[in-house]
C-alpha cells in the first residue's frame, strides 16, 4: 500500500540505475533499504558510509532541497551532503547521497520505555542551538511554524474518527487550550518542526544525531516543543520545561500541536500499517495523561 496519493515507486534497483549514471564509482557498492518510520523518502544505505535519500513524491523533493541547502549551515550532529543527485534513469526527482550517521532512531525506546531522562537535556540543547541561528536573512519558509489555531482546524473531525481508540474528550480539551492560549508575538525562530522519534538518533543513553531537515522553517517556538509528548514521558517533560522555560501559553500551544500531529499520524497511517501510527497513538496517550494529571 502506498503511503500517499501520487507516490512514485522507488527501490534499491532504481538507485542502482541512478548510481550507474551519476556515480559510477559507487555502481558496485552494496545497497540495503533502510527500514524505518519515514514516510516521504526511501532511504537506501550505500556501502558502509553513505545513505541515499530518494523522495517518493514532488513535495518530498521540495523538502529535500531545503535540507540540502541547510545541512552545511548548522552546527549540529547532522549528515554531510556527499552528492546532489539529479533526475535520471526514469526517476523524476532530485535525490541525494548523505553521510551515514551511526546510532538508532528513538522509536523502539519511546514505544517500549523507559525513556532516558538525559534525552530531555539533549533535546533542550538541540532546540536552543536552533533558536540561536540568525534567520534575519534567507530564512526558510516551510508549511509549519505558523498559527496554532490554523493548524488545529479540521483536527476535531480526525479526533472523532479516533473515538473508541483514544480519550477524545480530553484530547479536544488540549486543542481548545492551545487555541485559547495567547498567540506567539515574538520574533520568529528557526524550527526543525518535525522532532519526532524517527528523526532523532541515540546511542548509550544520549541523543547523537538529527535527521530530515525537510520541514525546516521559522516561526512559533512551540513547534519544536512537541517532542515533550512525542519523545519524552512526564518526568522528561518537566525537565525539558525547566531547561527551556517559556510561559503557559507556549506550552499549551505545543501540546495542541502534538495532539494534531498525533491524531493525523494515527488516523492516516493505521490503515496503511505504518509504524508512525503507533508513535502517534503514544503521543496522544501522553497528552491525555498530562491533562488528566492537571
Short mmCIF file of C-alpha atoms in Angstrom, two decimals:
data_model
loop_
_atom_site.label_atom_id
_atom_site.label_comp_id
_atom_site.label_asym_id
_atom_site.label_seq_id
_atom_site.Cartn_x
_atom_site.Cartn_y
_atom_site.Cartn_z
CA UNK A 1 0.00 0.00 0.00
CA UNK A 2 1.35 3.46 -0.91
CA UNK A 3 1.72 5.98 1.89
CA UNK A 4 0.46 9.00 -0.07
CA UNK A 5 -1.57 9.57 -3.21
CA UNK A 6 0.77 10.18 -6.12
CA UNK A 7 3.82 8.43 -4.67
CA UNK A 8 6.42 7.31 -7.20
CA UNK A 9 7.56 3.69 -6.73
CA UNK A 10 11.25 3.66 -5.82
CA UNK A 11 13.56 0.92 -4.59
CA UNK A 12 17.19 -0.16 -4.49
CA UNK A 13 17.11 -1.19 -8.16
CA UNK A 14 16.14 2.37 -9.10
CA UNK A 15 19.03 3.71 -7.03
CA UNK A 16 21.41 1.28 -8.75
CA UNK A 17 20.42 2.74 -12.12
CA UNK A 18 20.95 6.28 -10.80
CA UNK A 19 24.38 5.38 -9.46
CA UNK A 20 25.33 3.78 -12.79
CA UNK A 21 24.56 7.12 -14.49
CA UNK A 22 25.71 9.67 -11.93
CA UNK A 23 28.15 7.98 -9.55
CA UNK A 24 29.79 5.13 -11.45
CA UNK A 25 32.42 4.92 -8.71
CA UNK A 26 29.62 3.55 -6.50
CA UNK A 27 27.91 1.42 -9.13
CA UNK A 28 29.01 -1.82 -7.46
CA UNK A 29 28.54 -0.72 -3.84
CA UNK A 30 26.28 -2.94 -1.72
CA UNK A 31 22.79 -1.46 -1.27
CA UNK A 32 20.37 -2.04 1.59
CA UNK A 33 16.96 -0.41 2.01
CA UNK A 34 16.70 1.17 5.46
CA UNK A 35 13.50 0.17 7.21
CA UNK A 36 12.08 2.86 9.48
CA UNK A 37 9.22 5.22 10.23
CA UNK A 38 10.00 7.73 7.47
CA UNK A 39 7.17 8.47 5.06
CA UNK A 40 8.43 10.97 2.47
CA UNK A 41 11.68 9.36 1.31
CA UNK A 42 13.01 5.92 0.63
CA UNK A 43 16.39 5.51 2.33
CA UNK A 44 18.98 3.13 0.91
CA UNK A 45 22.31 2.54 2.58
CA UNK A 46 25.18 2.64 0.09
CA UNK A 47 28.22 0.74 1.30
CA UNK A 48 29.14 1.49 4.91
CA UNK A 49 29.43 5.27 4.89
CA UNK A 50 26.60 6.67 2.76
CA UNK A 51 22.82 6.73 2.59
CA UNK A 52 20.67 7.79 -0.37
CA UNK A 53 17.53 9.86 0.16
CA UNK A 54 15.02 9.28 -2.64
CA UNK A 55 11.83 11.37 -2.50
CA UNK A 56 8.58 9.48 -3.01
CA UNK A 57 6.72 12.49 -4.44
CA UNK A 58 7.08 16.10 -5.59
CA UNK A 59 6.51 17.75 -2.16
CA UNK A 60 9.18 15.48 -0.67
CA UNK A 61 11.56 16.56 -3.42
CA UNK A 62 10.98 20.20 -2.46
CA UNK A 63 11.67 19.39 1.19
CA UNK A 64 14.89 17.62 0.24
CA UNK A 65 16.01 20.80 -1.50
CA UNK A 66 15.53 22.70 1.76
CA UNK A 67 17.51 20.04 3.61
CA UNK A 68 20.44 20.17 1.19
CA UNK A 69 20.66 23.96 1.43
CA UNK A 70 20.70 23.99 5.22
CA UNK A 71 22.71 20.92 6.22
CA UNK A 72 26.07 22.69 5.74
CA UNK A 73 24.93 25.77 7.68
CA UNK A 74 24.04 24.24 11.04
CA UNK A 75 26.43 23.25 13.83
CA UNK A 76 24.53 20.13 14.87
CA UNK A 77 25.08 16.35 14.63
CA UNK A 78 23.75 16.19 11.06
CA UNK A 79 24.68 14.19 7.96
CA UNK A 80 27.01 15.74 5.40
CA UNK A 81 25.94 16.20 1.79
CA UNK A 82 28.09 13.91 -0.35
CA UNK A 83 26.28 14.14 -3.70
CA UNK A 84 23.47 16.22 -5.19
CA UNK A 85 21.65 13.80 -7.46
CA UNK A 86 19.54 14.90 -10.40
CA UNK A 87 16.56 13.22 -12.10
CA UNK A 88 17.54 10.36 -14.36
CA UNK A 89 17.20 6.68 -15.21
CA UNK A 90 13.43 7.06 -15.29
CA UNK A 91 13.29 8.68 -11.84
CA UNK A 92 11.69 12.17 -11.90
CA UNK A 93 13.13 13.85 -8.78
CA UNK A 94 16.38 15.24 -7.45
CA UNK A 95 17.90 12.95 -4.84
CA UNK A 96 20.95 12.94 -2.59
CA UNK A 97 23.73 10.93 -1.03
CA UNK A 98 24.44 11.82 2.60
CA UNK A 99 26.95 10.55 5.11
CA UNK A 100 25.68 7.73 7.31
CA UNK A 101 25.22 8.59 10.99
CA UNK A 102 25.71 5.77 13.46
CA UNK A 103 23.01 5.24 16.04
CA UNK A 104 19.44 4.02 16.34
CA UNK A 105 16.26 6.01 15.94
CA UNK A 106 14.24 6.55 19.10
CA UNK A 107 11.14 4.61 18.06
CA UNK A 108 11.67 1.35 19.92
CA UNK A 109 12.70 3.02 23.18
CA UNK A 110 9.85 5.53 23.02
CA UNK A 111 7.28 2.78 22.46
CA UNK A 112 8.68 0.28 24.96
CA UNK A 113 10.31 2.56 27.56
CA UNK A 114 11.78 3.64 29.79
CA UNK A 115 12.81 6.92 28.18
CA UNK A 116 16.21 8.13 29.47
CA UNK A 117 15.99 11.36 31.45
CA UNK A 118 19.13 12.57 29.67
CA UNK A 119 17.15 12.91 26.45
CA UNK A 120 15.42 15.99 27.87
CA UNK A 121 18.80 17.66 28.32
CA UNK A 122 19.88 16.73 24.81
CA UNK A 123 16.61 17.99 23.30
CA UNK A 124 16.96 21.26 25.19
CA UNK A 125 20.47 21.71 23.78
CA UNK A 126 19.27 20.94 20.26
CA UNK A 127 16.32 23.33 20.42
CA UNK A 128 18.43 26.08 21.98
CA UNK A 129 21.01 25.73 19.19
CA UNK A 130 18.32 26.02 16.52
CA UNK A 131 16.77 29.06 18.17
CA UNK A 132 20.15 30.81 18.25
CA UNK A 133 20.59 30.68 14.45
CA UNK A 134 20.28 34.08 12.77
CA UNK A 135 17.23 33.95 10.49
CA UNK A 136 17.14 37.63 9.60
CA UNK A 137 18.43 36.78 6.10
CA UNK A 138 17.41 33.86 3.87
CA UNK A 139 15.08 32.33 6.44
CA UNK A 140 13.46 29.04 5.37
CA UNK A 141 9.70 29.27 4.92
CA UNK A 142 8.01 25.89 5.25
CA UNK A 143 4.43 24.81 5.74
CA UNK A 144 4.81 24.65 9.53
CA UNK A 145 5.68 27.22 12.16
CA UNK A 146 2.53 29.30 11.93
CA UNK A 147 -0.64 29.91 13.93
CA UNK A 148 -1.71 27.04 16.14
CA UNK A 149 -5.43 27.66 15.66
CA UNK A 150 -4.99 27.37 11.90
CA UNK A 151 -3.06 24.13 12.31
CA UNK A 152 -5.76 22.72 14.59
CA UNK A 153 -8.56 23.48 12.12
CA UNK A 154 -10.05 20.21 10.98
CA UNK A 155 -8.37 18.15 13.70
CA UNK A 156 -11.69 17.80 15.53
CA UNK A 157 -13.03 15.64 12.68
CA UNK A 158 -9.94 13.44 12.83
CA UNK A 159 -10.39 13.01 16.58
CA UNK A 160 -13.99 11.96 16.00
CA UNK A 161 -12.69 9.16 13.79
CA UNK A 162 -10.48 8.00 16.69
CA UNK A 163 -13.33 7.71 19.19
CA UNK A 164 -13.12 4.35 20.96
CA UNK A 165 -9.37 4.29 20.47
CA UNK A 166 -8.50 7.40 22.48
CA UNK A 167 -10.00 9.68 25.13
CA UNK A 168 -11.28 12.10 22.54
CA UNK A 169 -12.88 14.50 25.03
CA UNK A 170 -9.57 15.04 26.80
CA UNK A 171 -7.74 15.50 23.51
CA UNK A 172 -10.29 18.08 22.36
CA UNK A 173 -9.54 19.95 25.56
CA UNK A 174 -5.86 20.01 24.59
CA UNK A 175 -6.82 21.57 21.25
CA UNK A 176 -9.09 24.11 22.92
CA UNK A 177 -6.42 25.17 25.41
CA UNK A 178 -3.95 25.64 22.57
CA UNK A 179 -6.39 27.71 20.55
CA UNK A 180 -7.29 29.81 23.58
CA UNK A 181 -3.67 30.46 24.55
CA UNK A 182 -2.10 33.81 23.72
CA UNK A 183 -0.68 33.61 20.18
CA UNK A 184 3.02 33.91 19.53
CA UNK A 185 4.05 37.55 19.13
CA UNK A 186 7.83 37.44 19.27
CA UNK A 187 10.45 37.34 16.51
CA UNK A 188 10.39 34.03 14.59
CA UNK A 189 12.97 31.39 15.43
CA UNK A 190 14.48 28.62 13.36
CA UNK A 191 12.48 25.39 13.73
CA UNK A 192 13.16 21.80 12.79
CA UNK A 193 9.36 21.43 13.07
CA UNK A 194 9.39 17.62 12.95
CA UNK A 195 11.17 16.44 16.10
CA UNK A 196 9.57 13.01 16.21
CA UNK A 197 11.31 9.77 17.25
CA UNK A 198 12.22 8.68 13.73
CA UNK A 199 14.18 11.88 13.11
CA UNK A 200 16.44 11.54 16.16
CA UNK A 201 19.24 9.06 16.82
CA UNK A 202 20.55 7.75 20.13
CA UNK A 203 23.44 5.72 21.47
CA UNK A 204 24.50 4.89 25.04
CA UNK A 205 21.67 6.86 26.61
CA UNK A 206 22.26 10.12 24.75
CA UNK A 207 20.86 11.70 21.59
CA UNK A 208 23.58 11.58 18.96
CA UNK A 209 22.06 12.67 15.65
CA UNK A 210 19.36 14.69 13.95
CA UNK A 211 17.79 13.71 10.63
CA UNK A 212 15.48 15.20 7.99
CA UNK A 213 15.52 18.99 7.73
CA UNK A 214 12.76 18.91 5.12
CA UNK A 215 10.26 20.69 7.37
CA UNK A 216 12.78 23.37 8.41
CA UNK A 217 11.09 26.74 8.79
CA UNK A 218 10.77 29.76 11.06
CA UNK A 219 8.01 30.81 13.41
CA UNK A 220 6.44 29.98 16.77
CA UNK A 221 8.90 28.16 19.10
CA UNK A 222 6.01 25.97 20.27
CA UNK A 223 6.51 23.81 17.16
CA UNK A 224 9.82 22.46 18.48
CA UNK A 225 8.38 21.67 21.92
CA UNK A 226 6.23 18.81 20.59
CA UNK A 227 8.84 16.13 21.45
CA UNK A 228 7.81 16.75 25.06
CA UNK A 229 4.89 14.42 24.20
CA UNK A 230 6.21 12.58 21.15
CA UNK A 231 9.52 11.54 22.74
CA UNK A 232 9.53 12.14 26.48
CA UNK A 233 7.44 10.97 29.43
CA UNK A 234 6.07 13.10 32.28
CA UNK A 235 9.39 13.47 34.18
CA UNK A 236 11.18 14.26 30.93
CA UNK A 237 8.61 16.90 30.01
CA UNK A 238 9.06 18.56 33.38
CA UNK A 239 12.82 18.58 32.91
CA UNK A 240 12.56 19.96 29.37
CA UNK A 241 10.32 22.78 30.53
CA UNK A 242 12.71 23.63 33.36
CA UNK A 243 15.58 23.82 30.89
CA UNK A 244 13.84 25.75 28.10
CA UNK A 245 11.49 27.90 30.15
CA UNK A 246 8.55 29.52 28.45
CA UNK A 247 5.15 30.59 29.71
CA UNK A 248 1.98 28.54 29.99
CA UNK A 249 0.79 29.80 26.59
CA UNK A 250 3.71 28.41 24.56
CA UNK A 251 3.40 25.02 26.27
CA UNK A 252 -0.36 24.95 25.69
CA UNK A 253 0.21 25.71 22.02
CA UNK A 254 2.89 23.00 21.85
CA UNK A 255 0.57 20.41 23.44
CA UNK A 256 -2.13 21.26 20.91
CA UNK A 257 0.37 20.86 18.06
CA UNK A 258 1.49 17.49 19.43
CA UNK A 259 -2.17 16.48 19.57
CA UNK A 260 -2.84 17.46 15.97
CA UNK A 261 0.27 15.67 14.76
CA UNK A 262 -0.53 12.56 16.79
CA UNK A 263 -4.14 12.44 15.61
CA UNK A 264 -3.17 12.82 11.96
CA UNK A 265 -0.45 10.18 12.21
CA UNK A 266 -2.75 7.66 13.90
CA UNK A 267 -5.66 8.28 11.55
CA UNK A 268 -3.66 8.30 8.30
CA UNK A 269 -1.11 5.56 8.93
CA UNK A 270 -3.12 2.95 10.83
CA UNK A 271 -4.88 1.61 7.71
CA UNK A 272 -1.53 1.70 5.90
CA UNK A 273 0.04 -0.44 8.63
CA UNK A 274 2.90 2.02 9.07
CA UNK A 275 4.87 2.35 12.34
CA UNK A 276 4.16 6.07 12.59
CA UNK A 277 0.61 5.16 13.67
CA UNK A 278 1.88 3.58 16.91
CA UNK A 279 4.02 6.62 17.63
CA UNK A 280 1.00 8.87 17.08
CA UNK A 281 -1.01 6.73 19.49
CA UNK A 282 1.71 7.05 22.09
CA UNK A 283 1.86 10.86 21.71
CA UNK A 284 -1.90 11.13 22.19
CA UNK A 285 -1.70 8.94 25.30
CA UNK A 286 0.94 11.25 26.74
CA UNK A 287 -1.22 14.31 26.06
CA UNK A 288 -4.26 12.71 27.69
CA UNK A 289 -2.23 11.64 30.71
CA UNK A 290 -0.87 15.17 31.09
CA UNK A 291 -4.32 16.76 31.17
CA UNK A 292 -5.69 14.05 33.46
CA UNK A 293 -2.94 14.78 35.99
CA UNK A 294 -3.65 18.50 35.72
#
